[in-house]
mmCIF file of C-alpha atoms in Angstrom:
data_model
loop_
_atom_site.group_PDB
_atom_site.id
_atom_site.type_symbol
_atom_site.label_atom_id
_atom_site.label_comp_id
_atom_site.label_asym_id
_atom_site.label_seq_id
_atom_site.Cartn_x
_atom_site.Cartn_y
_atom_site.Cartn_z
ATOM 1 C CA TYR D 1 -0.267 -0.462 0.180
ATOM 2 C CA THR D 2 2.338 2.623 1.302
ATOM 3 C CA PRO D 3 4.646 2.037 -1.453
ATOM 4 C CA CYS D 4 1.873 2.816 -4.655
ATOM 5 C CA VAL D 5 0.408 5.614 -2.724
ATOM 6 C CA MET D 6 3.766 7.836 -2.198
ATOM 7 C CA ARG D 7 5.391 6.829 -5.729
ATOM 8 C CA ARG D 8 1.458 7.615 -7.560
ATOM 9 C CA ALA D 9 2.998 11.106 -5.174
ATOM 10 C CA SER D 10 6.215 11.756 -6.567
ATOM 11 C CA PHE D 11 7.952 10.760 -3.764
ATOM 12 C CA GLU D 12 10.884 8.156 -3.912
ATOM 13 C CA ARG D 13 11.884 5.555 -1.561
ATOM 14 C CA ARG D 14 15.668 6.399 0.587
ATOM 15 C CA LYS D 15 17.857 4.768 3.109
ATOM 16 C CA GLU D 16 20.106 6.770 5.561
ATOM 17 C CA GLU D 17 21.532 3.722 7.164
ATOM 18 C CA GLU D 18 18.466 2.459 9.460
ATOM 19 C CA LEU D 19 16.556 5.419 8.516
ATOM 20 C CA THR D 20 13.367 4.445 6.061
ATOM 21 C CA TYR D 21 11.786 7.435 4.281
ATOM 22 C CA TRP D 22 10.032 8.988 1.635
ATOM 23 C CA TYR D 23 11.653 12.059 -0.481
ATOM 24 C CA ARG D 24 9.558 14.065 -2.806
ATOM 25 C CA PRO D 25 12.425 15.997 -4.308
ATOM 26 C CA VAL D 26 12.559 19.330 -5.926
ATOM 27 C CA PRO D 27 12.276 20.272 -10.317
ATOM 28 C CA ALA D 28 15.813 19.865 -11.314
ATOM 29 C CA GLY D 29 17.701 23.849 -10.778
ATOM 30 C CA THR D 30 16.021 24.095 -7.737
ATOM 31 C CA PRO D 31 17.437 26.916 -5.502
ATOM 32 C CA PRO D 32 18.294 24.759 -2.426
ATOM 33 C CA THR D 33 15.109 25.278 0.764
ATOM 34 C CA GLU D 34 13.897 24.166 3.881
ATOM 35 C CA ALA D 35 12.700 20.853 3.681
ATOM 36 C CA LEU D 36 9.210 19.568 4.591
ATOM 37 C CA VAL D 37 10.241 17.025 7.871
ATOM 38 C CA PHE D 38 7.110 14.399 8.449
ATOM 39 C CA VAL D 39 7.090 12.003 11.217
ATOM 40 C CA HIS D 40 3.454 10.278 11.475
ATOM 41 C CA GLY D 41 2.500 8.523 15.022
ATOM 42 C CA ILE D 42 1.135 5.341 15.153
ATOM 43 C CA GLY D 43 -0.369 3.485 12.044
ATOM 44 C CA ILE D 44 0.053 2.277 8.214
ATOM 45 C CA GLY D 45 3.117 4.633 7.614
ATOM 46 C CA PRO D 46 2.652 7.607 5.753
ATOM 47 C CA ALA D 47 0.695 6.657 2.814
ATOM 48 C CA PRO D 48 -2.534 8.531 4.339
ATOM 49 C CA TYR D 49 -0.281 11.393 5.123
ATOM 50 C CA ALA D 50 0.841 11.691 1.081
ATOM 51 C CA SER D 51 -2.005 13.824 -0.087
ATOM 52 C CA PHE D 52 -1.880 16.064 3.003
ATOM 53 C CA LEU D 53 1.801 16.878 2.837
ATOM 54 C CA GLY D 54 1.164 17.787 -1.460
ATOM 55 C CA ALA D 55 -1.090 20.678 -0.460
ATOM 56 C CA CYS D 56 1.316 21.779 2.750
ATOM 57 C CA ALA D 57 4.509 21.974 0.498
ATOM 58 C CA ASP D 58 5.145 23.549 -3.446
ATOM 59 C CA GLU D 59 6.427 22.129 -5.319
ATOM 60 C CA GLY D 60 9.756 23.741 -4.829
ATOM 61 C CA THR D 61 9.607 22.748 -1.093
ATOM 62 C CA PRO D 62 10.858 18.923 -1.145
ATOM 63 C CA ILE D 63 9.310 16.757 1.222
ATOM 64 C CA VAL D 64 10.914 13.511 3.857
ATOM 65 C CA ALA D 65 8.665 11.490 4.982
ATOM 66 C CA VAL D 66 10.196 9.518 7.640
ATOM 67 C CA GLU D 67 9.031 5.759 8.016
ATOM 68 C CA MET D 68 9.877 4.464 11.697
ATOM 69 C CA GLY D 69 8.633 0.953 11.930
ATOM 70 C CA ALA D 70 8.335 0.836 15.250
ATOM 71 C CA PHE D 71 5.334 3.123 15.012
ATOM 72 C CA SER D 72 4.185 1.790 11.645
ATOM 73 C CA GLN D 73 2.546 -2.107 12.177
ATOM 74 C CA ARG D 74 4.904 -3.768 10.815
ATOM 75 C CA LEU D 75 5.147 -8.015 11.343
ATOM 76 C CA PHE D 76 8.638 -7.547 12.906
ATOM 77 C CA PRO D 77 9.757 -4.007 14.667
ATOM 78 C CA CYS D 78 12.567 -2.668 15.175
ATOM 79 C CA ALA D 79 13.676 -0.097 18.381
ATOM 80 C CA PRO D 80 13.612 3.505 17.043
ATOM 81 C CA PRO D 81 16.509 5.197 16.867
ATOM 82 C CA SER D 82 18.602 7.246 20.113
ATOM 83 C CA PRO D 83 17.250 10.556 19.722
ATOM 84 C CA ASP D 84 20.384 11.496 19.307
ATOM 85 C CA ARG D 85 20.905 8.820 16.813
ATOM 86 C CA PHE D 86 17.847 9.507 14.826
ATOM 87 C CA ALA D 87 19.159 13.082 14.830
ATOM 88 C CA ALA D 88 21.905 12.342 13.310
ATOM 89 C CA LEU D 89 20.769 9.845 10.034
ATOM 90 C CA LEU D 90 18.280 12.914 9.080
ATOM 91 C CA HIS D 91 21.046 15.858 9.075
ATOM 92 C CA ALA D 92 22.565 13.086 6.539
ATOM 93 C CA ALA D 93 19.271 12.284 4.746
ATOM 94 C CA LEU D 94 18.566 16.739 4.542
ATOM 95 C CA GLY D 95 22.383 16.552 2.882
ATOM 96 C CA ARG D 96 22.214 14.340 0.306
ATOM 97 C CA GLY D 97 18.725 15.530 -0.856
ATOM 98 C CA GLY D 98 20.552 18.939 -0.479
ATOM 99 C CA SER D 99 18.063 20.583 2.338
ATOM 100 C CA ALA D 100 18.785 24.566 2.903
ATOM 101 C CA ARG D 101 19.181 23.832 6.313
ATOM 102 C CA ARG D 102 19.807 20.785 8.567
ATOM 103 C CA ALA D 103 19.045 19.122 10.890
ATOM 104 C CA ARG D 104 19.996 21.165 14.410
ATOM 105 C CA ASP D 105 23.297 20.189 16.478
ATOM 106 C CA ALA D 106 22.315 20.236 20.081
ATOM 107 C CA ALA D 107 19.732 17.849 21.305
ATOM 108 C CA PRO D 108 16.066 18.572 21.838
ATOM 109 C CA ASP D 109 16.945 19.604 25.910
ATOM 110 C CA ASP D 110 19.733 22.406 24.547
ATOM 111 C CA PRO D 111 19.172 25.541 24.183
ATOM 112 C CA ARG D 112 20.629 26.501 21.595
ATOM 113 C CA TRP D 113 18.028 24.143 19.931
ATOM 114 C CA GLY D 114 15.403 26.792 19.589
ATOM 115 C CA ALA D 115 17.673 29.505 18.313
ATOM 116 C CA ARG D 116 17.799 30.435 15.061
#
């Protein structure tokens, strides 16, 4: 279900080590911009949100929809990465996609987290 829906919505399935995500690239020649990052809750993955995500960003905004097996209904779920590991993987994924700003280097409880 998820692969069919996400591909129809112009997403590509990518993997950054143990982090699996769906990436909607921008047209060639589009200047780098911040990506919309979406992490779904408990359910069947990001597919039910594909239309919503498309409505949240214009075609010049890349979208990263994280697929967390630990949160989705999977036969053999694995434990999610630690917050620091998740941030590192997301940082790498956004860098590979050419996002203008990547995940912050600070931990979420660090006061620098909210600073720009």
